Coordinates of C-alpha atoms in Angstrom, one line a residue:
X13 CA 89.5 69.1 116.4
X14 CA 90.4 66.2 114.1
X15 CA 87.2 66.6 112.2
X16 CA 87.9 70.3 111.8
X17 CA 91.4 69.6 110.5
X18 CA 90.1 67.0 108.0
X19 CA 87.5 69.5 106.8
X20 CA 90.1 72.2 106.2
X21 CA 92.4 69.7 104.4
X22 CA 89.5 68.7 102.1
X23 CA 88.7 72.4 101.4
X24 CA 92.1 73.8 100.5
X25 CA 94.0 73.0 97.3
X26 CA 97.6 72.2 98.3
X27 CA 98.9 73.0 94.8
X28 CA 97.5 76.6 95.2
X29 CA 99.0 77.0 98.6
X30 CA 102.4 75.7 97.6
X31 CA 102.4 77.7 94.4
X32 CA 102.6 80.9 96.4
X33 CA 106.1 79.9 97.5
X34 CA 107.4 77.4 94.9
X35 CA 107.2 77.5 91.1
X36 CA 105.5 74.2 90.2
X37 CA 105.4 72.4 86.9
X38 CA 103.0 69.6 86.0
X39 CA 104.7 66.2 85.6
X40 CA 102.3 63.3 85.0
X41 CA 99.7 63.3 87.8
X42 CA 102.0 65.4 90.1
X43 CA 103.5 68.8 90.3
X44 CA 107.3 69.3 90.9
X45 CA 109.5 72.2 91.8
X46 CA 112.7 73.1 93.7
X47 CA 112.4 72.3 97.4
X48 CA 111.9 75.4 99.6
X49 CA 113.5 73.6 102.5
X50 CA 116.9 72.5 101.2
X51 CA 119.4 73.4 98.5
X52 CA 118.9 71.6 95.2
X53 CA 119.4 72.3 91.5
X54 CA 117.1 69.4 90.2
X55 CA 113.5 69.5 91.3
X56 CA 112.6 66.8 93.8
X57 CA 109.8 68.5 95.7
X58 CA 106.6 66.9 94.6
X59 CA 103.0 67.7 95.2
X60 CA 100.2 65.2 94.6
X61 CA 96.9 67.0 94.1
X62 CA 94.8 63.9 94.4
X63 CA 96.2 63.0 97.9
X64 CA 96.7 66.7 98.8
X65 CA 100.2 65.8 100.0
X66 CA 103.8 67.0 99.2
X67 CA 107.0 65.2 99.6
X68 CA 110.7 66.0 98.8
X69 CA 112.6 63.0 97.6
X70 CA 115.8 65.0 98.3
X71 CA 115.6 66.0 102.0
X72 CA 112.6 63.8 103.1
X73 CA 110.3 66.6 104.3
X74 CA 106.7 66.1 103.5
X75 CA 103.2 66.4 104.7
X76 CA 100.0 68.3 104.0
X77 CA 98.9 71.9 103.8
X78 CA 99.3 72.3 107.6
X79 CA 102.9 71.0 107.8
X80 CA 103.8 73.1 104.7
X81 CA 102.6 76.4 106.2
X82 CA 104.1 75.6 109.6
X83 CA 107.5 75.0 108.0
X84 CA 107.6 77.6 105.3
X85 CA 106.1 80.4 107.4
X86 CA 107.7 79.2 110.7
X87 CA 104.2 79.1 112.4
X88 CA 102.9 77.0 115.3
X89 CA 100.2 74.6 114.4
X90 CA 97.4 76.8 115.7
X91 CA 98.6 79.7 113.6
X92 CA 98.6 77.5 110.5
X93 CA 95.2 76.2 111.4
X94 CA 93.7 79.7 111.5
X95 CA 95.4 80.8 108.3
X96 CA 94.1 77.8 106.4
X97 CA 90.7 77.9 108.0
X98 CA 90.4 81.6 106.9
X99 CA 91.5 80.5 103.4
X100 CA 88.9 77.8 103.4
X101 CA 86.2 80.0 104.9
X102 CA 85.8 77.6 107.9
X103 CA 85.0 78.7 111.4
X104 CA 87.2 77.6 114.3
X105 CA 84.3 77.0 116.7
X106 CA 85.8 73.7 118.0
X107 CA 89.0 75.4 119.2
X108 CA 90.1 74.4 122.7
X109 CA 90.0 77.0 125.4
X110 CA 93.8 77.3 125.9
X111 CA 94.4 77.5 122.2
X112 CA 91.7 80.1 121.8
X113 CA 93.3 82.3 124.5
X114 CA 96.7 82.2 122.8
X115 CA 95.1 83.1 119.5
X116 CA 93.1 85.9 121.0
X117 CA 96.3 87.2 122.7
X118 CA 98.0 87.4 119.4
X119 CA 95.0 89.1 117.8
X120 CA 95.0 91.6 120.6
X121 CA 98.7 92.3 120.2
X122 CA 98.1 92.9 116.5
X123 CA 95.4 95.4 117.4
X124 CA 97.8 97.1 119.9
X125 CA 100.6 97.4 117.4
X126 CA 98.2 98.8 114.9
X127 CA 97.1 101.5 117.4
X128 CA 100.7 102.2 118.4
X129 CA 101.7 102.7 114.8
X130 CA 98.9 105.1 114.3
X131 CA 99.8 106.9 117.5
X132 CA 103.5 107.4 116.5
X133 CA 102.4 108.5 113.0
X134 CA 100.0 111.1 114.4
X135 CA 102.7 112.5 116.6
X136 CA 105.1 112.8 113.6
X137 CA 102.7 114.3 111.1
X138 CA 100.2 116.2 113.2
X139 CA 101.8 117.6 116.4
X140 CA 104.5 120.1 117.3
X141 CA 106.4 117.2 119.0
X142 CA 106.9 115.8 115.5
X143 CA 108.6 118.9 114.1
X144 CA 112.1 117.5 114.5
X145 CA 111.1 114.3 112.9
X146 CA 109.4 116.1 110.0
X147 CA 112.5 118.1 109.4
X148 CA 114.7 115.0 109.4
X149 CA 112.6 113.1 106.9
X150 CA 112.5 116.2 104.6
X151 CA 116.3 116.3 104.7
X152 CA 116.3 112.6 103.7
X153 CA 114.2 113.6 100.7
X154 CA 111.0 111.9 101.8
X155 CA 107.6 113.6 101.5
X156 CA 105.1 113.5 104.4
X157 CA 102.8 111.4 102.3
X158 CA 105.6 108.9 101.6
X159 CA 106.4 108.9 105.3
X160 CA 102.7 108.0 106.1
X161 CA 102.7 105.3 103.4
X162 CA 105.9 103.7 104.8
X163 CA 104.7 103.8 108.4
X164 CA 107.2 106.4 109.8
X165 CA 106.4 107.9 113.2
X166 CA 107.7 109.8 116.2
X167 CA 107.6 109.4 119.9
X168 CA 106.9 112.6 121.9
X169 CA 109.0 113.8 124.8
X170 CA 108.1 112.1 128.1
X171 CA 108.3 108.7 129.7
X172 CA 104.8 107.1 129.3
X173 CA 102.8 108.7 126.5
X174 CA 102.1 105.5 124.6
X175 CA 101.4 103.6 127.9
X176 CA 98.8 106.1 129.0
X177 CA 97.2 106.1 125.5
X178 CA 96.9 102.4 125.4
X179 CA 95.7 102.1 128.9
X180 CA 92.9 104.4 128.0
X181 CA 91.9 101.9 125.4
X182 CA 91.6 99.3 128.2
X183 CA 94.6 97.2 127.3
X184 CA 96.2 95.2 130.1
X185 CA 99.6 96.5 131.3
X186 CA 101.1 93.0 131.4
X187 CA 100.1 92.4 127.8
X188 CA 101.7 95.7 126.8
X189 CA 104.9 94.6 128.5
X190 CA 104.8 91.1 126.9
X191 CA 104.3 92.8 123.6
X192 CA 107.5 94.7 124.0
X193 CA 106.1 98.3 123.9
X194 CA 106.2 99.0 127.6
X195 CA 108.8 98.4 130.3
X196 CA 108.1 97.8 133.9
X197 CA 109.9 99.9 136.5
X198 CA 109.9 99.6 140.3
X199 CA 106.5 101.2 140.8
X200 CA 105.4 102.2 137.3
X201 CA 105.4 101.5 133.6
X202 CA 107.2 103.5 130.9
X203 CA 107.5 103.4 127.1
X204 CA 110.3 101.5 125.5
X205 CA 110.7 104.0 122.7
X206 CA 111.1 107.6 123.8
X207 CA 112.1 110.7 121.7
X208 CA 112.9 108.6 118.6
X209 CA 112.0 108.6 114.9
X210 CA 110.0 105.3 114.5
X211 CA 110.2 102.8 111.7
X212 CA 107.3 100.4 111.6
X213 CA 108.2 96.8 110.9
X214 CA 105.5 94.8 109.1
X215 CA 105.0 91.1 108.6
X216 CA 104.5 89.9 105.0
X217 CA 100.8 90.3 105.3
X218 CA 101.3 94.1 106.1
X219 CA 100.4 94.0 109.8
X220 CA 102.7 96.0 112.2
X221 CA 104.6 93.6 114.4
X222 CA 107.5 95.6 115.7
X223 CA 109.3 99.0 115.6
X224 CA 112.7 100.4 115.2
X225 CA 113.6 103.7 116.8
X226 CA 116.3 106.1 115.8
X227 CA 117.6 108.9 118.0
X228 CA 117.7 112.2 116.2
X229 CA 120.0 113.7 118.9
X230 CA 122.6 111.8 120.8
X231 CA 121.7 110.9 124.4
X232 CA 124.0 109.5 127.0
X233 CA 123.8 105.8 127.5
X234 CA 121.3 105.4 124.8
X235 CA 121.9 103.4 121.5
X236 CA 121.4 105.2 118.3
X237 CA 119.0 102.5 117.1
X238 CA 116.7 100.5 119.2
X239 CA 114.5 97.6 118.0
X240 CA 111.5 95.8 119.5
X241 CA 112.5 92.7 121.5
X242 CA 111.4 89.2 120.7
X243 CA 107.6 88.9 121.3
X244 CA 104.8 86.5 120.3
X245 CA 104.5 88.5 117.1
X246 CA 108.1 89.2 116.2
X247 CA 111.5 87.5 115.9
X248 CA 114.2 89.7 114.4
X249 CA 116.1 86.7 113.1
X250 CA 113.1 85.5 111.1
X251 CA 111.8 88.8 109.7
X252 CA 113.2 91.2 107.1
X253 CA 112.4 94.9 107.0
X254 CA 110.6 95.9 103.8
X255 CA 109.5 92.3 102.8
X256 CA 105.9 93.4 102.9
X257 CA 106.6 95.9 100.1
X258 CA 109.2 93.8 98.3
X259 CA 108.1 90.2 98.0
X260 CA 106.0 90.4 94.9
X261 CA 108.7 92.4 93.1
X262 CA 111.3 89.9 94.2
X263 CA 109.2 87.1 92.6
X264 CA 108.6 89.2 89.5
X265 CA 112.3 90.1 89.0
X266 CA 113.6 86.8 90.4
X267 CA 116.1 88.7 92.5
X268 CA 116.3 90.2 96.0
X269 CA 118.6 93.1 97.0
X270 CA 119.8 93.0 100.6
X271 CA 120.7 96.3 102.2
X272 CA 121.7 97.2 105.8
X273 CA 119.4 99.9 107.0
X274 CA 115.8 101.2 107.2
X275 CA 116.6 104.3 105.1
X276 CA 118.3 102.2 102.5
X277 CA 115.0 100.3 102.0
X278 CA 112.9 103.4 102.1
X279 CA 115.0 105.4 99.6
X280 CA 115.1 102.4 97.3
X281 CA 111.3 102.2 97.5
X282 CA 110.9 105.9 96.8
X283 CA 113.3 105.6 93.8
X284 CA 111.3 102.7 92.3
X285 CA 113.7 99.9 93.4
X286 CA 111.0 97.7 94.9
X287 CA 112.9 94.5 95.6
X288 CA 115.1 95.7 98.5
X289 CA 115.0 94.3 102.1
X290 CA 117.1 94.8 105.2
X291 CA 118.1 92.5 108.0
X292 CA 116.9 94.5 111.0
X293 CA 120.2 95.7 112.4
X294 CA 121.6 92.3 112.9
X295 CA 123.9 90.0 110.9
X296 CA 121.9 88.1 108.2
X297 CA 120.6 84.9 109.6
X298 CA 119.9 81.5 108.0
X299 CA 116.2 81.9 108.8
X300 CA 116.2 85.2 106.8
X301 CA 118.0 83.5 103.9
X302 CA 115.3 80.8 103.9
X303 CA 112.6 83.4 103.8
X304 CA 114.2 85.0 100.7
X305 CA 114.5 81.6 99.1
X306 CA 110.7 81.2 99.1
X307 CA 110.6 84.0 96.5
X308 CA 113.9 83.8 94.5
X309 CA 117.2 81.9 94.1
X310 CA 119.1 85.1 93.3
X311 CA 120.3 87.7 95.9
X312 CA 122.5 90.8 95.4
X313 CA 124.2 92.2 98.5
X314 CA 124.4 95.9 98.5
X315 CA 125.8 96.7 101.9
X316 CA 127.8 99.8 102.8
X317 CA 131.1 100.0 100.9
X318 CA 133.2 100.6 104.1
X319 CA 135.2 98.1 106.1
X320 CA 132.2 97.2 108.3
X321 CA 130.0 96.7 105.3
X322 CA 132.6 94.5 103.7
X323 CA 132.7 92.3 106.8
X324 CA 128.9 92.1 106.8
X325 CA 129.0 91.1 103.2
X326 CA 131.4 88.2 103.9
X327 CA 129.1 87.0 106.7
X328 CA 126.1 87.3 104.5
X329 CA 127.8 85.4 101.7
X330 CA 128.4 82.3 103.9
X331 CA 124.8 82.3 105.1
X332 CA 123.2 82.8 101.6
X333 CA 125.5 80.3 99.9
X334 CA 124.8 77.8 102.6
X335 CA 121.1 78.0 101.8
X336 CA 121.8 77.4 98.1
X337 CA 121.2 81.0 96.9
X338 CA 123.0 82.5 93.9
X339 CA 124.8 85.5 95.3
X340 CA 126.4 88.6 93.7
X341 CA 127.9 91.7 95.2
X342 CA 126.9 95.3 94.3
X343 CA 129.9 97.6 94.6
X344 CA 129.1 101.3 95.4
X345 CA 131.9 103.7 95.0
X346 CA 133.1 106.3 97.5
X347 CA 132.1 104.5 100.8
X348 CA 128.5 105.2 100.1
X349 CA 125.6 103.3 101.4
X350 CA 122.6 102.5 99.1
X351 CA 120.6 105.4 100.6
X352 CA 123.3 107.9 99.9
X353 CA 124.1 106.5 96.5
X354 CA 120.5 106.6 95.3
X355 CA 120.0 110.2 96.5
X356 CA 123.2 111.4 94.8
X357 CA 123.6 109.1 91.7
X358 CA 119.9 108.2 91.1
X359 CA 118.0 105.0 90.5
X360 CA 119.3 104.3 86.9
X361 CA 122.9 104.3 88.1
X362 CA 122.0 102.1 91.0
X363 CA 120.1 99.6 88.7
X364 CA 123.2 99.5 86.5
X365 CA 125.4 98.7 89.6
X366 CA 123.0 95.9 90.5
X367 CA 123.1 94.6 86.9
X368 CA 126.9 94.8 86.9
X369 CA 127.2 93.2 90.3
X370 CA 130.1 90.7 90.7
X371 CA 129.5 87.0 91.2
X372 CA 130.5 86.2 94.7
X373 CA 133.5 84.2 93.6
X374 CA 135.0 87.2 91.7
X375 CA 134.4 89.3 94.7
X376 CA 136.2 86.9 97.0
X377 CA 139.1 86.5 94.5
X378 CA 139.4 90.3 94.3
X379 CA 139.4 90.4 98.1
X380 CA 142.1 87.7 98.2
X381 CA 144.4 89.8 96.0
X382 CA 143.6 93.1 97.5
X383 CA 146.6 94.8 99.3
X384 CA 149.0 92.2 98.0
X385 CA 152.1 93.3 96.0
X386 CA 151.5 91.0 93.0
X387 CA 154.7 92.1 91.2
X388 CA 156.6 90.4 94.0
X389 CA 157.0 86.6 94.7
X390 CA 155.8 87.1 98.3
X391 CA 152.7 88.9 97.2
X392 CA 151.9 86.2 94.6
X393 CA 152.3 83.5 97.1
X394 CA 150.0 85.2 99.7
X395 CA 147.4 85.9 97.0
X396 CA 147.7 82.4 95.6
X397 CA 147.1 80.8 98.9
X398 CA 144.0 82.9 99.5
X399 CA 142.7 82.2 96.0
X400 CA 143.2 78.4 96.5
X401 CA 141.0 78.6 99.6
X402 CA 138.3 80.4 97.7
X403 CA 138.4 78.0 94.7
X404 CA 138.8 74.9 96.9
X405 CA 135.4 75.6 98.4
X406 CA 133.6 75.5 95.1
X407 CA 131.9 72.2 94.6
X408 CA 131.0 72.6 90.9
X409 CA 134.1 71.6 88.8
X410 CA 133.0 73.6 85.7
X411 CA 132.5 76.7 87.8
X412 CA 135.9 76.1 89.5
X413 CA 137.7 75.7 86.2
X414 CA 136.2 79.0 84.9
X415 CA 137.4 80.9 87.9
X416 CA 140.8 79.2 88.1
X417 CA 141.7 81.1 84.9
X418 CA 140.5 84.3 86.5
X419 CA 142.6 83.7 89.6
X420 CA 145.7 82.9 87.4
X421 CA 145.3 86.2 85.6
X422 CA 144.9 88.1 88.9
X423 CA 147.9 86.5 90.6
X424 CA 150.2 85.9 87.7
X425 CA 150.4 82.2 88.6
X426 CA 149.9 79.4 86.1
X427 CA 146.6 77.5 85.9
X428 CA 148.5 74.1 86.4
X429 CA 150.0 75.4 89.7
X430 CA 146.7 76.5 91.0
X431 CA 145.0 73.3 90.0
X432 CA 147.6 71.2 91.9
X433 CA 147.3 73.3 95.0
X434 CA 143.5 73.3 94.9
X435 CA 143.6 69.4 94.5
X436 CA 145.7 69.2 97.7
X437 CA 143.4 71.6 99.5
X438 CA 140.3 69.7 98.5
X439 CA 141.8 66.4 99.5
X440 CA 142.8 67.7 102.9
X441 CA 139.4 69.2 103.5
X442 CA 137.8 65.9 102.6
X443 CA 139.8 64.0 105.1
X444 CA 139.1 66.4 107.9
X445 CA 135.4 66.8 107.1
X446 CA 133.2 65.0 109.6
X447 CA 130.8 62.5 108.1
X448 CA 127.4 64.0 107.8
X449 CA 124.6 62.4 109.8
X450 CA 122.1 60.9 107.3
X451 CA 118.4 60.7 108.0
X452 CA 116.9 57.3 108.6
X453 CA 115.2 57.1 105.2
X454 CA 118.6 57.7 103.4
X455 CA 120.3 55.1 105.6
X456 CA 117.8 52.4 104.9
X457 CA 116.9 53.2 101.3
X458 CA 119.1 50.4 99.9
X459 CA 117.9 47.7 102.4
X460 CA 115.4 45.3 100.7
X461 CA 113.8 44.4 104.0
X462 CA 113.2 48.1 104.9
X463 CA 111.9 48.8 101.4
X464 CA 109.4 46.0 101.9
X465 CA 108.5 47.2 105.4
X466 CA 107.8 50.6 103.9
X467 CA 105.2 48.9 101.6
X468 CA 103.6 47.3 104.7
X469 CA 103.4 50.7 106.4
X470 CA 102.0 52.2 103.2
X471 CA 99.3 49.6 103.3
X472 CA 98.7 50.4 107.0
X473 CA 97.6 53.9 105.9
X474 CA 95.5 52.6 102.9
X475 CA 91.7 52.8 103.6
X476 CA 91.1 49.5 101.8
X477 CA 94.0 47.5 103.2
X478 CA 94.5 49.0 106.7
X479 CA 92.3 46.5 108.6
X480 CA 94.1 43.4 107.6
X481 CA 97.5 44.9 108.0
X482 CA 96.8 46.3 111.5
X483 CA 95.4 42.9 112.5
X484 CA 98.5 41.0 111.4
X485 CA 101.3 43.5 112.1
X486 CA 102.4 44.2 115.7
X487 CA 104.4 47.5 116.1
X488 CA 107.1 45.7 117.9
X489 CA 107.7 43.4 115.0
X490 CA 108.8 46.3 112.8
X491 CA 112.5 46.9 112.1
X492 CA 112.7 50.7 111.6
X493 CA 112.2 52.7 114.8
X494 CA 110.1 55.4 113.0
X495 CA 107.8 52.7 111.6
X496 CA 107.3 51.4 115.1
X497 CA 106.5 54.9 116.4
X498 CA 104.0 55.4 113.6
X499 CA 102.3 52.0 114.1
X500 CA 102.0 52.8 117.8
X501 CA 100.4 56.2 117.0
X502 CA 97.9 54.5 114.7
X503 CA 97.1 51.9 117.3
X504 CA 96.5 54.6 120.0
X505 CA 94.2 56.8 118.0
X506 CA 93.2 54.9 114.9
X507 CA 94.1 58.0 112.8
X508 CA 92.9 57.9 109.3
X509 CA 94.6 58.7 106.0
X510 CA 94.3 62.5 106.5
X511 CA 96.1 62.1 109.9
X512 CA 97.7 65.2 111.4
X513 CA 100.5 64.6 113.8
X514 CA 100.9 68.3 114.6
X515 CA 104.3 68.9 116.2
X516 CA 105.9 65.5 115.2
X517 CA 107.7 66.6 112.1
X518 CA 109.5 63.3 111.6
X519 CA 106.3 61.3 111.6
X520 CA 104.6 63.9 109.3
X521 CA 107.5 63.5 106.8
X522 CA 107.2 59.7 107.1
X523 CA 103.4 59.7 106.5
X524 CA 103.9 61.9 103.4
X525 CA 106.6 59.6 102.1
X526 CA 104.5 56.5 102.6
X527 CA 101.3 58.0 101.1
X528 CA 103.3 59.0 98.0
X529 CA 104.1 55.3 97.3
X530 CA 102.3 53.8 94.4
X531 CA 99.9 50.8 94.9
X532 CA 102.1 47.9 95.9
X533 CA 99.9 44.8 95.4
X534 CA 97.7 42.5 97.5
X535 CA 98.0 43.1 101.2
X536 CA 98.2 39.5 102.3
X537 CA 100.9 38.6 99.8
X538 CA 103.0 41.6 100.8
X539 CA 102.7 40.8 104.5
X540 CA 103.6 37.2 103.9
X541 CA 106.7 38.2 101.9
X542 CA 107.6 40.7 104.7
X543 CA 107.5 38.1 107.4
X544 CA 109.5 35.6 105.3
X545 CA 112.2 38.2 104.7
X546 CA 112.1 39.5 108.3
X547 CA 112.6 35.9 109.5
X548 CA 115.6 35.4 107.3
X549 CA 117.0 38.7 108.6
X550 CA 116.5 37.8 112.2
X551 CA 118.0 34.3 111.6
X552 CA 121.1 35.8 110.0
X553 CA 121.4 38.3 112.8
X554 CA 121.1 35.6 115.5
X555 CA 123.7 33.4 113.7
X556 CA 126.1 36.4 113.6
X557 CA 125.6 36.8 117.4
X558 CA 126.3 33.1 118.0
X559 CA 129.5 33.3 115.9
X560 CA 130.8 36.5 117.6
X561 CA 130.4 35.1 121.1
X562 CA 133.6 33.2 121.8
X563 CA 132.6 31.6 125.2
X564 CA 128.9 31.9 125.5
X565 CA 127.3 31.3 128.9
X566 CA 125.0 28.3 129.0
X567 CA 121.8 30.3 129.9
X568 CA 122.6 32.8 127.1
X569 CA 123.2 30.0 124.6
X570 CA 119.9 28.2 125.6
X571 CA 117.9 31.4 125.2
X572 CA 119.4 32.1 121.7
X573 CA 118.7 28.5 120.6
X574 CA 115.1 28.8 121.7
X575 CA 114.9 32.1 119.8
X576 CA 116.4 30.5 116.7
X577 CA 113.9 27.5 116.9
X578 CA 111.0 29.9 117.2
X579 CA 112.2 31.8 114.1
X580 CA 112.5 28.5 112.1
X581 CA 109.0 27.4 113.2
X582 CA 107.4 30.7 112.2
X583 CA 109.3 30.6 108.9
X584 CA 107.9 27.0 108.2
X585 CA 104.4 28.2 109.1
X586 CA 104.7 31.1 106.7
X587 CA 105.8 28.8 103.9
X588 CA 102.8 26.5 104.5
X589 CA 100.4 29.5 104.4
X590 CA 102.1 30.8 101.3

């Protein structure tokens, strides 16, 4: 398998792979762009085409084409392996039996979902059982050809139509159940979706992976909308309805429009608004926000203009802003949803609404003042408090100053008053805020010994220097725990420079970081300097222990003195060698 991985890594151009998700610019021998894995305004995500590695100097994530695809597409290693092998035109003949079975199961599920989508579509467009569905989509203003293109379907009356159809194709009942299409009763199997209009949910590569079903007539104890469950192909928190049609337009326009429902997306598509996606009947998730960030930094929220839509907008704002996206709010008059607005007001009016969408801060300030009697002192106080909270959560001081003036105009309060209250709010928030945990590379970045140890580890991965380093450096002599773990991995399997640690994300990031380091000098000289500095460090640490122990036991004192003598002898030896 390792030979296969190395062959794939040699065959794919990482710059080409990353460029599908990140806008890269040439800078010296490297390419740089905004990191797709964390929020940043200054590019720190770097791709080295010679080493076929990437590393973000902001968040510390790094690796090769495999780790990139696993992270950006949320794929297990074997899925990334197949994707990159297909890209490189390489056969996976060396695949292990267990891995092969998992892959084949997924491929079989893709085939099942493709058949199911065709079955539902045939029922809708070609049979009497689809008459009610055809009538519904015509009322929505969709043509039958558009319905076919968008993957609309219909389930016929009855309990097990799809089950019997797929069983005739020789598909296993347990696999159909695992795939979420069939439910198991006491003595039989039955379809999950019955007497519903079907919306096909595709992955970005246009394969059916799930369905949404809408009741056309109310049924007792049945939800109006029903989605596929979590399956090996589908996670609703990580997928967006319509992304398969929208992602290229999102990149081209550098903006995504988020709507709530299936028909919002479909009507937008029909009206030529091609950059709309929906969040599959759930509140927007961080995973979905990260998916969007692969294609754009700008998102317009166009949820329903009623109270529930407003609440969803606020939840979405927090998620999107938390992932570093620039957010604006599209306001649709008359409690209309995007579907209704587009059908009644047309695409040009909708485009204008998107163009005129409010920056999220303006939206929040308007919301803070809404319903307050701003001509009264009480109303001004209430609105002022809410505006202070909004503005106090803006990190950019220039942005905050611009909107302080706006808040002053809305509330009738002075800019000076708002500034004083915001300063108090920010100070209180700062005191109460828990200290963020920092990754090991951030903690140790300023430590000279650790910086030198990094150079040693970098040499350990260098084809020309690795032999001498691995002979002289014992993993237990290293200071940083992650360095020890990596040295142990290297000792166990003698992994080479193209090493693939699969599921060990931390070590993948470390390897990328180390391999990005420039040439650091002669190996023996660096190792000698490292041991000298390490001895000084251990000596100081030991002296601190001796000073802190008020009444040391004799056996403890003897052991520490022996330890100290040993350090001194090694230090003298190193000086002689140097």
